[in-house]
Every structure is written in C-alpha cells, then in structure tokens.
Short mmCIF file of C-alpha atoms in Angstrom, two decimals:
data_model
loop_
_atom_site.label_atom_id
_atom_site.label_comp_id
_atom_site.label_asym_id
_atom_site.label_seq_id
_atom_site.Cartn_x
_atom_site.Cartn_y
_atom_site.Cartn_z
CA MET A 27 174.30 37.95 -184.00
CA ASP A 28 171.19 38.76 -186.04
CA ASN A 29 172.25 39.91 -189.52
CA ASN A 30 169.65 42.69 -189.29
CA ASN A 31 171.68 44.30 -186.51
CA LEU A 32 174.92 44.34 -188.49
CA GLY A 33 176.20 47.61 -189.92
CA ILE A 34 176.92 47.90 -193.64
CA ILE A 35 180.57 48.57 -194.38
CA GLY A 36 181.96 49.52 -197.81
CA SER A 37 184.98 48.25 -199.72
CA GLU A 38 187.10 51.08 -198.28
CA GLU A 39 186.65 53.07 -195.09
CA TRP A 40 188.43 55.74 -193.05
CA CYS A 41 189.78 54.46 -189.70
CA VAL A 42 190.89 56.55 -186.72
CA PHE A 43 193.42 55.29 -184.13
CA GLU A 44 193.38 57.81 -181.29
CA GLU A 45 195.73 55.80 -179.02
CA LEU A 46 198.32 55.59 -181.82
CA GLY A 47 197.90 59.27 -182.73
CA ILE A 48 196.64 58.51 -186.27
CA PRO A 49 193.77 60.92 -187.07
CA ALA A 50 192.71 59.16 -190.29
CA ILE A 51 193.97 56.28 -192.43
CA LYS A 52 192.18 54.75 -195.40
CA ALA A 53 191.67 50.98 -195.16
CA ARG A 54 190.73 48.39 -197.74
CA VAL A 55 188.06 46.10 -196.35
CA ASP A 56 189.10 42.51 -197.10
CA SER A 57 187.03 39.65 -195.70
CA GLY A 58 189.48 37.22 -197.35
CA ALA A 59 192.19 38.22 -194.86
CA LYS A 60 191.86 37.01 -191.27
CA THR A 61 193.83 39.69 -189.42
CA SER A 62 193.92 43.42 -190.07
CA SER A 63 197.30 44.98 -190.92
CA ILE A 64 198.79 48.45 -191.02
CA GLN A 65 201.84 49.81 -192.84
CA ALA A 66 204.80 50.20 -190.47
CA ASN A 67 208.44 51.25 -190.86
CA ASN A 68 211.44 51.40 -188.51
CA ILE A 69 209.96 48.80 -186.14
CA LYS A 70 211.84 48.44 -182.81
CA VAL A 71 210.93 46.18 -179.88
CA ILE A 72 211.59 47.73 -176.45
CA SER A 73 211.14 46.42 -172.89
CA LYS A 74 209.00 48.34 -170.39
CA GLY A 75 208.93 46.52 -167.07
CA ALA A 76 207.85 42.92 -167.61
CA HIS A 77 206.30 43.65 -171.00
CA GLU A 78 207.55 44.10 -174.53
CA TRP A 79 206.38 47.13 -176.46
CA VAL A 80 206.91 48.02 -180.08
CA ARG A 81 207.80 51.42 -181.46
CA PHE A 82 207.12 52.00 -185.16
CA GLU A 83 206.38 54.69 -187.72
CA VAL A 84 203.24 54.84 -189.85
CA ASN A 85 203.12 56.76 -193.10
CA PRO A 86 199.29 57.07 -193.18
CA LEU A 87 198.74 58.88 -196.50
CA GLN A 88 199.47 56.92 -199.66
CA ASP A 89 200.27 60.01 -201.73
CA ASN A 90 202.47 61.78 -199.18
CA ARG A 91 205.50 59.86 -197.87
CA SER A 92 206.75 62.90 -195.98
CA ILE A 93 204.21 62.56 -193.16
CA ASN A 94 205.32 59.99 -190.57
CA ILE A 95 203.65 59.31 -187.23
CA GLU A 96 205.65 57.62 -184.49
CA CYS A 97 203.52 55.07 -182.61
CA LEU A 98 204.02 53.00 -179.46
CA ALA A 99 201.94 49.93 -178.52
CA LYS A 100 202.17 46.82 -176.37
CA LEU A 101 203.38 43.78 -178.31
CA VAL A 102 200.80 40.98 -178.02
CA ASP A 103 202.16 38.38 -180.43
CA ARG A 104 204.73 37.44 -183.07
CA ARG A 105 203.42 35.52 -186.07
CA THR A 106 205.00 33.95 -189.12
CA VAL A 107 203.14 35.15 -192.19
CA LYS A 108 203.61 33.93 -195.77
CA SER A 109 203.41 36.76 -198.30
CA SER A 110 201.68 36.50 -201.68
CA SER A 111 205.11 35.80 -203.21
CA GLY A 112 205.53 32.77 -200.88
CA ILE A 113 208.18 34.30 -198.59
CA SER A 114 207.69 33.69 -194.85
CA GLU A 115 208.47 36.49 -192.42
CA GLU A 116 207.88 37.27 -188.76
CA ARG A 117 205.29 39.95 -188.10
CA PHE A 118 204.58 41.78 -184.85
CA VAL A 119 200.98 42.00 -183.61
CA ILE A 120 199.47 44.78 -181.48
CA LYS A 121 195.97 45.47 -180.10
CA THR A 122 194.44 48.93 -180.24
CA PRO A 123 190.99 50.58 -180.41
CA VAL A 124 189.82 51.63 -183.90
CA LYS A 125 187.08 54.12 -184.66
CA ILE A 126 185.03 53.68 -187.86
CA GLY A 127 182.29 56.30 -188.02
CA GLU A 128 180.83 56.22 -184.48
CA ASN A 129 181.85 52.57 -183.92
CA VAL A 130 184.77 52.07 -181.53
CA PHE A 131 186.17 48.59 -180.83
CA GLU A 132 189.52 46.90 -180.22
CA ILE A 133 191.26 45.05 -183.05
CA GLU A 134 194.47 43.14 -183.60
CA LEU A 135 196.84 44.70 -186.14
CA THR A 136 199.88 43.09 -187.73
CA LEU A 137 202.65 45.54 -188.53
CA ALA A 138 203.43 45.02 -192.20
CA ASN A 139 205.34 46.65 -195.02
CA ARG A 140 202.43 47.79 -197.20
CA ASP A 141 204.37 50.57 -198.94
CA THR A 142 203.86 49.14 -202.39
CA MET A 143 200.15 48.56 -201.73
CA GLU A 144 197.47 51.05 -202.71
CA TYR A 145 196.13 51.16 -199.14
CA ARG A 146 198.14 51.78 -195.97
CA MET A 147 195.79 49.52 -194.03
CA LEU A 148 193.81 46.33 -194.54
CA LEU A 149 190.71 45.58 -192.43
CA GLY A 150 190.34 41.80 -192.07
CA ARG A 151 187.41 39.56 -191.16
CA GLU A 152 188.25 39.30 -187.43
CA ALA A 153 187.41 43.00 -187.19
CA LEU A 154 184.26 42.55 -189.31
CA ASN A 155 182.79 39.45 -187.61
CA ASP A 156 179.54 40.11 -185.67
CA ARG A 157 179.82 43.81 -186.50
CA PHE A 158 179.47 44.46 -190.22
CA MET A 159 178.23 43.10 -193.52
CA VAL A 160 180.38 44.11 -196.50
CA ASN A 161 178.80 45.82 -199.49
CA SER A 162 181.69 45.94 -201.96
CA ALA A 163 179.73 48.22 -204.31
CA ILE A 164 180.00 51.19 -201.94
CA SER A 165 182.80 53.16 -200.24
CA TYR A 166 182.90 55.20 -197.04
CA SER A 167 179.50 54.11 -195.70
CA PHE A 168 180.36 55.61 -192.29
CA LYS A 169 182.44 58.72 -192.88
CA GLU A 170 184.12 60.31 -195.88
CA PHE A 171 186.82 62.92 -195.33
CA SER A 172 187.47 65.62 -197.93
CA GLU A 173 191.02 66.55 -198.98
CA ASP A 174 190.69 69.76 -196.90
CA GLU A 175 189.65 67.78 -193.81
CA ILE A 176 192.61 65.41 -194.21
CA ALA A 177 194.97 68.38 -194.67
CA GLU A 178 193.57 69.93 -191.47
CA LYS A 179 193.97 66.68 -189.51
CA TYR A 180 197.61 66.42 -190.54
CA ALA A 181 198.45 70.14 -190.39
CA SER A 182 200.46 69.64 -187.17
CA GLN A 183 202.72 67.18 -189.02
CA VAL A 184 203.80 69.82 -191.56
CA LYS A 185 206.54 71.98 -190.09
CA GLU A 186 206.37 75.76 -189.96
CA LYS A 187 208.09 77.79 -192.68
CA THR A 188 211.76 78.14 -191.82
CA GLY A 189 213.11 80.53 -194.39
CA LEU A 190 215.37 77.91 -196.05
CA LYS A 191 215.10 78.26 -199.81
CA ILE A 192 216.03 75.20 -201.91
CA ALA A 193 215.95 74.93 -205.71
CA ILE A 194 215.72 71.79 -207.80
CA LEU A 195 217.76 72.32 -210.95
CA ALA A 196 216.25 69.97 -213.53
CA SER A 197 214.25 69.86 -216.76
CA ASN A 198 210.87 68.25 -216.03
CA PRO A 199 208.82 69.31 -212.98
CA ALA A 200 206.36 66.44 -213.58
CA LEU A 201 208.96 63.69 -212.97
CA TYR A 202 208.26 61.57 -209.87
CA SER A 203 211.71 62.32 -208.35
CA ASN A 204 211.34 66.08 -208.75
CA LYS A 205 207.78 66.12 -207.39
CA ARG A 206 208.83 64.03 -204.36
CA LEU A 207 211.75 66.36 -203.56
CA MET A 208 209.47 69.41 -203.78
CA GLU A 209 206.94 67.67 -201.52
CA ALA A 210 209.57 66.50 -198.99
CA GLY A 211 211.17 69.96 -198.75
CA GLU A 212 207.79 71.65 -198.25
CA ALA A 213 206.84 69.07 -195.59
CA ARG A 214 209.96 70.09 -193.65
CA GLY A 215 208.92 73.73 -193.88
CA HIS A 216 211.26 74.89 -196.64
CA GLU A 217 210.49 77.04 -199.64
CA MET A 218 211.00 74.86 -202.71
CA VAL A 219 211.52 76.26 -206.21
CA PHE A 220 211.80 74.36 -209.49
CA LEU A 221 214.38 75.82 -211.87
CA ASN A 222 214.54 74.64 -215.47
CA VAL A 223 218.23 74.30 -216.39
CA GLU A 224 217.64 75.69 -219.86
CA HIS A 225 215.80 78.80 -218.61
CA ALA A 226 218.74 79.99 -216.47
CA TYR A 227 221.67 82.04 -217.74
CA MET A 228 224.81 83.56 -216.27
CA LYS A 229 226.68 86.79 -215.96
CA LEU A 230 230.39 86.16 -215.50
CA ASP A 231 232.00 89.12 -213.76
CA ALA A 232 234.59 89.46 -210.99
CA ASN A 233 232.62 92.12 -209.12
CA SER A 234 229.02 90.97 -209.52
CA PRO A 235 228.59 87.48 -210.97
CA GLU A 236 224.93 86.53 -211.41
CA ILE A 237 222.54 83.81 -212.40
CA ARG A 238 219.36 85.06 -214.03
CA TYR A 239 216.17 83.29 -214.95
CA ARG A 240 213.93 83.66 -218.00
CA GLY A 241 212.28 87.08 -217.67
CA GLY A 242 215.38 88.67 -216.06
CA ASN A 243 214.91 87.67 -212.40
CA ILE A 244 218.21 87.45 -210.52
CA LEU A 245 218.56 84.16 -208.61
CA ASN A 246 220.43 85.22 -205.49
CA GLU A 247 218.38 83.99 -202.54
CA PHE A 248 218.96 80.23 -202.53
CA ASP A 249 220.51 78.37 -199.62
CA ALA A 250 220.94 75.14 -201.57
CA ILE A 251 220.56 73.55 -204.99
CA ILE A 252 219.62 69.94 -205.74
CA PRO A 253 221.02 69.18 -209.22
CA ARG A 254 218.92 66.68 -211.21
CA ILE A 255 220.34 67.39 -214.64
CA LYS A 256 219.76 65.02 -217.54
CA PRO A 257 222.78 63.79 -219.57
CA ALA A 258 221.87 65.92 -222.59
CA VAL A 259 222.47 69.14 -220.60
CA THR A 260 225.42 67.98 -218.48
CA PHE A 261 227.85 70.61 -219.82
CA TYR A 262 225.49 73.57 -219.35
CA GLY A 263 224.00 72.24 -216.12
CA CYS A 264 227.45 71.81 -214.57
CA ALA A 265 228.40 75.35 -215.61
CA LEU A 266 225.32 76.61 -213.72
CA ILE A 267 226.18 74.49 -210.66
CA ARG A 268 229.71 75.98 -210.62
CA GLN A 269 228.19 79.45 -210.82
CA PHE A 270 225.86 78.74 -207.89
CA ASP A 271 228.86 77.39 -205.97
CA ASN A 272 230.79 80.61 -206.74
CA LEU A 273 227.86 82.57 -205.28
CA GLY A 274 228.12 80.60 -202.03
CA VAL A 275 225.11 78.34 -202.60
CA TYR A 276 225.47 74.74 -201.32
CA CYS A 277 225.06 72.23 -204.18
CA LEU A 278 224.09 68.71 -203.11
CA ASN A 279 226.37 67.28 -205.83
CA SER A 280 229.23 69.37 -207.18
CA ALA A 281 229.77 70.01 -210.89
CA GLU A 282 233.12 68.20 -210.76
CA ALA A 283 231.57 65.10 -209.15
CA ILE A 284 228.74 64.97 -211.71
CA THR A 285 231.13 65.44 -214.64
CA GLN A 286 233.50 62.66 -213.62
CA SER A 287 230.68 60.24 -212.74
CA ARG A 288 229.22 60.74 -216.22
CA ASP A 289 232.53 60.11 -217.95
CA LYS A 290 232.38 56.31 -217.74
CA LEU A 291 235.99 55.89 -218.90
CA PHE A 292 237.42 58.37 -216.39
CA ALA A 293 235.20 56.92 -213.61
CA SER A 294 236.42 53.39 -214.45
CA GLN A 295 240.03 54.59 -214.26
CA LEU A 296 239.34 56.19 -210.87
CA PHE A 297 237.79 52.94 -209.61
CA SER A 298 240.79 50.88 -210.78
CA LYS A 299 243.18 53.35 -209.17
CA ASN A 300 241.29 53.14 -205.86
CA ASP A 301 241.08 49.32 -205.76
CA ILE A 302 237.36 49.23 -206.50
CA HIS A 303 236.56 46.01 -208.35
CA ILE A 304 234.72 46.34 -211.67
CA PRO A 305 234.07 43.90 -214.54
CA ILE A 306 237.16 43.69 -216.81
CA THR A 307 236.83 46.69 -219.11
CA GLY A 308 238.57 47.58 -222.36
CA PHE A 309 238.86 50.80 -224.38
CA ALA A 310 240.57 51.34 -227.72
CA LYS A 311 240.56 53.97 -230.44
CA SER A 312 241.47 51.97 -233.54
CA PRO A 313 239.42 49.12 -235.14
CA MET A 314 242.79 47.41 -235.71
CA ASP A 315 242.76 46.45 -232.01
CA THR A 316 239.23 44.99 -231.93
CA LYS A 317 240.19 41.29 -231.80
CA ASP A 318 242.64 41.73 -228.92
CA LEU A 319 240.15 44.00 -227.11
CA ILE A 320 237.62 41.15 -227.20
CA ARG A 321 240.22 38.61 -226.00
CA MET A 322 241.27 41.00 -223.21
CA VAL A 323 237.78 40.94 -221.62
CA ASN A 324 237.59 37.13 -221.87
CA GLY A 325 235.74 37.01 -225.20
CA ALA A 326 232.04 36.83 -226.01
CA PRO A 327 229.46 37.10 -224.68
CA LEU A 328 230.44 40.65 -223.75
CA ILE A 329 228.88 44.05 -223.12
CA ILE A 330 229.46 47.07 -225.35
CA LYS A 331 228.58 50.46 -223.80
CA LEU A 332 228.42 53.91 -225.26
CA LEU A 333 230.39 56.21 -222.96
CA GLU A 334 227.37 58.52 -222.75
CA SER A 335 224.81 55.77 -222.07
CA THR A 336 222.23 56.09 -219.27
CA GLN A 337 219.23 54.11 -217.98
CA GLY A 338 220.46 51.11 -219.97
CA LYS A 339 220.26 52.92 -223.33
CA GLY A 340 223.29 52.49 -225.59
CA VAL A 341 224.24 49.18 -223.96
CA VAL A 342 224.52 46.09 -226.20
CA LEU A 343 225.14 42.41 -225.43
CA ALA A 344 227.20 40.69 -228.12
CA GLU A 345 226.66 36.90 -227.94
CA THR A 346 229.57 35.85 -230.18
CA ASN A 347 233.04 37.18 -231.02
CA LYS A 348 231.89 37.80 -234.61
CA ALA A 349 228.89 39.84 -233.44
CA ALA A 350 231.12 41.73 -230.99
CA GLU A 351 233.57 42.64 -233.79
CA SER A 352 230.74 43.86 -236.00
CA VAL A 353 229.16 46.04 -233.30
CA ILE A 354 232.49 47.48 -232.08
CA ASN A 355 233.62 48.32 -235.62
CA ALA A 356 230.22 49.81 -236.48
CA PHE A 357 230.40 52.15 -233.48
CA LYS A 358 234.00 53.09 -234.28
CA SER A 359 233.18 53.83 -237.92
CA VAL A 360 230.91 56.67 -236.73
CA GLN A 361 233.55 57.98 -234.32
CA THR A 362 231.63 56.96 -231.18
CA ASN A 363 233.50 56.20 -227.98
CA ILE A 364 232.64 52.85 -226.42
CA LEU A 365 233.71 50.63 -223.56
CA VAL A 366 233.91 46.85 -223.92
CA GLN A 367 233.17 44.93 -220.75
CA GLU A 368 233.11 41.29 -219.64
CA PHE A 369 229.64 39.79 -219.27
CA ILE A 370 228.90 38.44 -215.77
CA LYS A 371 226.74 35.46 -216.69
CA GLU A 372 226.19 34.23 -213.12
CA ALA A 373 224.37 37.48 -212.21
CA ASN A 374 221.35 36.12 -214.18
CA GLY A 375 220.19 39.59 -215.24
CA GLN A 376 220.18 40.90 -211.66
CA ASP A 377 221.92 43.90 -210.19
CA ILE A 378 221.67 45.90 -206.97
CA ARG A 379 221.06 49.65 -206.74
CA CYS A 380 222.36 51.19 -203.50
CA PHE A 381 221.16 54.73 -202.82
CA VAL A 382 223.87 56.68 -200.99
CA VAL A 383 223.17 59.98 -199.21
CA ASN A 384 226.01 61.74 -197.37
CA GLY A 385 228.08 58.64 -196.67
CA ARG A 386 225.15 56.35 -195.75
CA VAL A 387 223.37 53.68 -197.78
CA VAL A 388 219.78 54.80 -197.11
CA ALA A 389 218.10 52.14 -199.28
CA SER A 390 218.93 49.18 -201.53
CA MET A 391 216.91 47.32 -204.12
CA GLN A 392 217.52 44.36 -206.38
CA ARG A 393 216.58 44.77 -210.03
CA GLN A 394 215.71 41.73 -212.14
CA ALA A 395 215.81 42.05 -215.93
CA GLU A 396 212.81 40.97 -217.99
CA LYS A 397 212.98 37.47 -219.48
CA GLY A 398 215.28 37.55 -222.50
CA GLU A 399 216.76 40.92 -221.44
CA PHE A 400 220.15 41.38 -219.73
CA ARG A 401 219.69 44.99 -218.57
CA ALA A 402 218.04 45.21 -215.15
CA ASN A 403 217.33 48.97 -215.35
CA ILE A 404 213.77 49.90 -214.33
CA HIS A 405 213.54 52.00 -217.52
CA GLN A 406 214.20 48.80 -219.50
CA GLY A 407 211.34 46.91 -217.80
CA GLY A 408 213.37 45.59 -214.85
CA LYS A 409 211.44 44.57 -211.73
CA ALA A 410 212.52 45.96 -208.37
CA SER A 411 212.40 44.28 -204.95
CA VAL A 412 213.88 45.06 -201.55
CA VAL A 413 217.23 43.37 -200.85
CA LYS A 414 219.54 43.01 -197.85
CA ILE A 415 223.04 43.92 -198.93
CA THR A 416 226.18 42.39 -197.45
CA ALA A 417 228.79 44.36 -195.47
CA GLU A 418 231.13 44.01 -198.47
CA GLU A 419 228.52 45.42 -200.85
CA LYS A 420 227.78 48.33 -198.51
CA LYS A 421 231.50 49.11 -198.23
CA LEU A 422 231.83 49.02 -202.03
CA ALA A 423 228.85 51.39 -202.54
CA LEU A 424 230.14 53.91 -199.98
CA LYS A 425 233.69 53.82 -201.36
CA ALA A 426 232.49 54.33 -204.96
CA ALA A 427 230.41 57.40 -203.98
CA LYS A 428 233.33 58.77 -201.94
CA VAL A 429 235.89 58.30 -204.73
CA LEU A 430 233.65 60.34 -207.06
CA ASN A 431 232.94 62.83 -204.25
CA LEU A 432 229.16 62.45 -204.69
CA ALA A 433 226.91 63.38 -201.74
CA VAL A 434 224.00 61.65 -203.50
CA ALA A 435 224.62 58.61 -205.69
CA GLY A 436 222.89 55.59 -207.14
CA VAL A 437 225.56 52.88 -207.02
CA ASP A 438 224.95 49.82 -209.19
CA ILE A 439 226.57 46.58 -208.07
CA ILE A 440 226.53 43.10 -209.60
CA ARG A 441 227.08 39.86 -207.69
CA SER A 442 229.73 37.68 -209.36
CA ASN A 443 231.74 34.56 -208.54
CA LYS A 444 234.60 36.94 -207.69
CA GLY A 445 232.45 38.86 -205.19
CA PRO A 446 230.57 42.15 -205.69
CA LEU A 447 231.61 44.22 -208.72
CA LEU A 448 230.82 47.87 -209.36
CA LEU A 449 228.90 48.51 -212.58
CA GLU A 450 228.46 52.28 -212.47
CA VAL A 451 227.56 55.27 -210.33
CA ASN A 452 224.66 57.60 -211.17
CA SER A 453 224.80 61.21 -209.94
CA SER A 454 221.05 61.84 -210.47
CA PRO A 455 219.50 58.54 -209.36
CA GLY A 456 215.72 58.21 -209.75
CA LEU A 457 213.56 57.86 -206.63
CA GLU A 458 210.44 56.14 -207.97
CA GLY A 459 211.66 52.55 -208.30
CA ILE A 460 213.60 52.46 -205.04
CA GLU A 461 211.04 54.34 -202.91
CA ASN A 462 208.27 52.04 -204.12
CA ALA A 463 210.36 48.88 -203.65
CA THR A 464 211.66 49.75 -200.17
CA GLY A 465 209.06 52.11 -198.73
CA LYS A 466 211.87 54.45 -197.63
CA ASP A 467 211.37 58.22 -197.76
CA ILE A 468 214.57 58.95 -199.70
CA ALA A 469 213.47 62.44 -200.74
CA ASN A 470 213.26 63.37 -197.05
CA ALA A 471 216.74 61.92 -196.43
CA MET A 472 218.11 64.18 -199.20
CA ILE A 473 216.47 67.29 -197.71
CA MET A 474 217.81 66.39 -194.24
CA ALA A 475 221.29 65.93 -195.74
CA ILE A 476 221.14 69.54 -196.96
CA GLU A 477 220.03 70.73 -193.51
CA ARG A 478 222.98 68.96 -191.88
CA LYS A 479 225.51 70.24 -194.42
CA ILE A 480 224.53 73.88 -194.04
CA LYS A 481 224.17 73.51 -190.24
CA PHE A 482 220.49 74.33 -190.33
CA ASN A 483 218.66 73.53 -187.09
CA GLN A 484 214.91 73.08 -187.08
#
C-alpha cells in the first residue's frame, strides 16, 4: 500500500471492542510485537457445537480493578509464547473487530496476563501493517476520551447504591490497601467511610454504649467494619473493634483473632498445639539459658525476632553462635521479648504469601529477598511473583487462618526439606504487592466476603 494512504497512529490509542462489550481500553502501540494482546483473567475454554469458545474477564481500566467485563469469543488458536523473563506459556488467541477512531477492522488478540503492565492492551504490528504509520511522539491521534467520558462509558458497571455502610478502621487513608478497599466497596454500590482509629472514642455503659468520632458524631449506622490497624495501636484498635461488635456491627476480623495473631509467642504455641509445622522456635526469659536456647534450634545461623516485629522489622539473622549470643543477650538486657528460630537455609531467601479470605486462598505470591538479604518482605525490598501453591501448602494456609479464627489473613509459608513450614500469620495483610503480582482483585473478594457473612443480597 502507498505510504501516503496510511493513517498516522500515536504511541497510545483508545480501542473499542463492541463484540466483546468493551467500550474503551487504552492500548500501547508496539510495532516490535507481532500479535496484539489484551489483559484477561479467569480464562475458561468451553465447547459450543463443533467449536471451542473462550470465556474470560477483562479489567479494562488500569487504575480501577473493580470493573470487570465478562467476554466470550471463538477460540482460533493456541500458541506457546516466551515471556520477557524467558518462561514459556500457552496463550489462547481470538479474532474480533476493533474500532480505533472511525477505523474498524478485525485483529487477532492473545489473551495475556498484563496486570502488572501499565497498559491493559498492546497493539502489535499485524494490526498496524498496511493501515498505519506510527508516530511515537504523539498520543491519541484518532480519539481521546476525557475522564468524564470514560466514567460515563463504564457507569453501567458500577452498581446502584445499596444502603450497606462499611467503615475501614485504619490510620492512613492514602495507603494503597485502604484506597483499594474504598474503591472496591463503592464499585459494589456500598457507602464506604474511612475511620481513623485514633479519632474514635467510646462510651462504656450497659444501657447505651456508644462509639463517637472526633467532633462528637455518634457512629451507630455501620453494617460492617474492616479493621486495618497498625501494630502501634493494636490495644486501642482492638478495644474499638470489641465495642463495634458489642453494638452488633460485623467485624471482618475479630479483636480476639487480631490480638492472638500479633502475639507471636502465643500464636506459635497455638500452631504447635494444632499440629501446624513451624521452624523450631525457642523462648527464654533469662540470659543464663542463651547457650542451650541456641543449641535447641540447631545452632547458628539462626533468626532472632522481636515479638512485636512486623514487615520484617525487628528480625535479625545471626551467622555464628557467638553473634547469636551477643544479640540475644543485648535484647534481654533491655527487657525485650524475643523468639529464637532455626534458619531454613534451603529456602534461599524465598517465602510464599497466601492471602486467605473466608476459608479460601484467593491469591498466592512468592517473595524473593534482595541479594544479600534474608527477609523476603516487600517492605524490605523483596520481589514478588505469582506462584502455584501445592495442595499441602494450601491446606497449611487455611488451617493456620482457621486456628487463629481470622476471616482475612496473610499466611507466610517457607519451603523446607521437611515440607512447608508456617512462618507467621498477618491479620492486616497488605494488598499492593499481591494484587500487582497476581492481578487478582482481592479488595473485591474482601467486600464480597462481608456481603456473604451478613447475608446481603445484591
């Protein structure tokens, strides 16, 4: 085709897929990729007559995981694709008309997990050939949609107000997890309110107990509370949760469950009692017992943990028995409670975070510690990737959450030569790392868990 007849396309463009029911999705134009691809979750192949079809969900807006569109298309091919990290995987291919500006033509699309990518779609050179020339210096050469236009296009995806009123009890409204929960609740039509733990106070009275908020407002209209309390306010936060519970408000995690999950010693005792395998752990009060404590957990290298540690803070690796003695005695000299734990060398700085919601593992990720670091926590620079857990690991995660009576839990597991071992259970697990690694809408799963518990029907 004569180059003069080619349209000019920018580095990013809005695409419309009327047959798939997608009113607008932003695509990155990439002439380096042969085939176009679109983000897809929950992919299922179904038979219709003599043909195979594929049902999948597209989350078309990068900054709103709560909008999902269910799509159905004929399956035209299966291809093995090697990702940028060198891992080969089978991808499903469909054909569907795309509209870019006033141009409508059929393209092949591979269904891919693009959740961690900036764009939900990639427009490859097969779609560009004989149609467009790329000018990478411009964007939206055909049609640019404003935020209001996008909101209007997706208005039908946001459910009507339902009257359910849910509060997030936390400290920082700007945290990713808290923002996502607010967004997910609103997307399901609920009224979401952020309550700062430290701005709430209680009236304890047999006839008219109350919770009030800064300024004197009485908090008596909530159907449910999602506790996201930081360790520093555990005592006060749990007192508030008990008060909400006394007032008949459903709390996604109870005060008792949060308290015992945060007491690492008590939690470890509960795990041992319930035949949940953990790394060999020691606890002693007197420095006189330090040497035997070290021997008891198979000697150095070993882990020393503050009982109140979180996000990998207050966790030390002692490489030698001498170093272990020094650290243990230093902590004890300032009257700090610590646990001493065997070091699982074969884990190579990896652990697995299983996110449990109401008795189901809704997502799992593997965390890899930075080079030279043994803590795999994301807050310590750990890198997250999606992982397929074994039946044994799943059983361990569910049992640990159940033993602590947590409806929502981040269960950390380590793979050892003895099989999976439980590291710890977090009652306020963060959403950012695991949502980005897996592409799962965990915030939505938490809101739906509340709906099921309080028998709320949409």
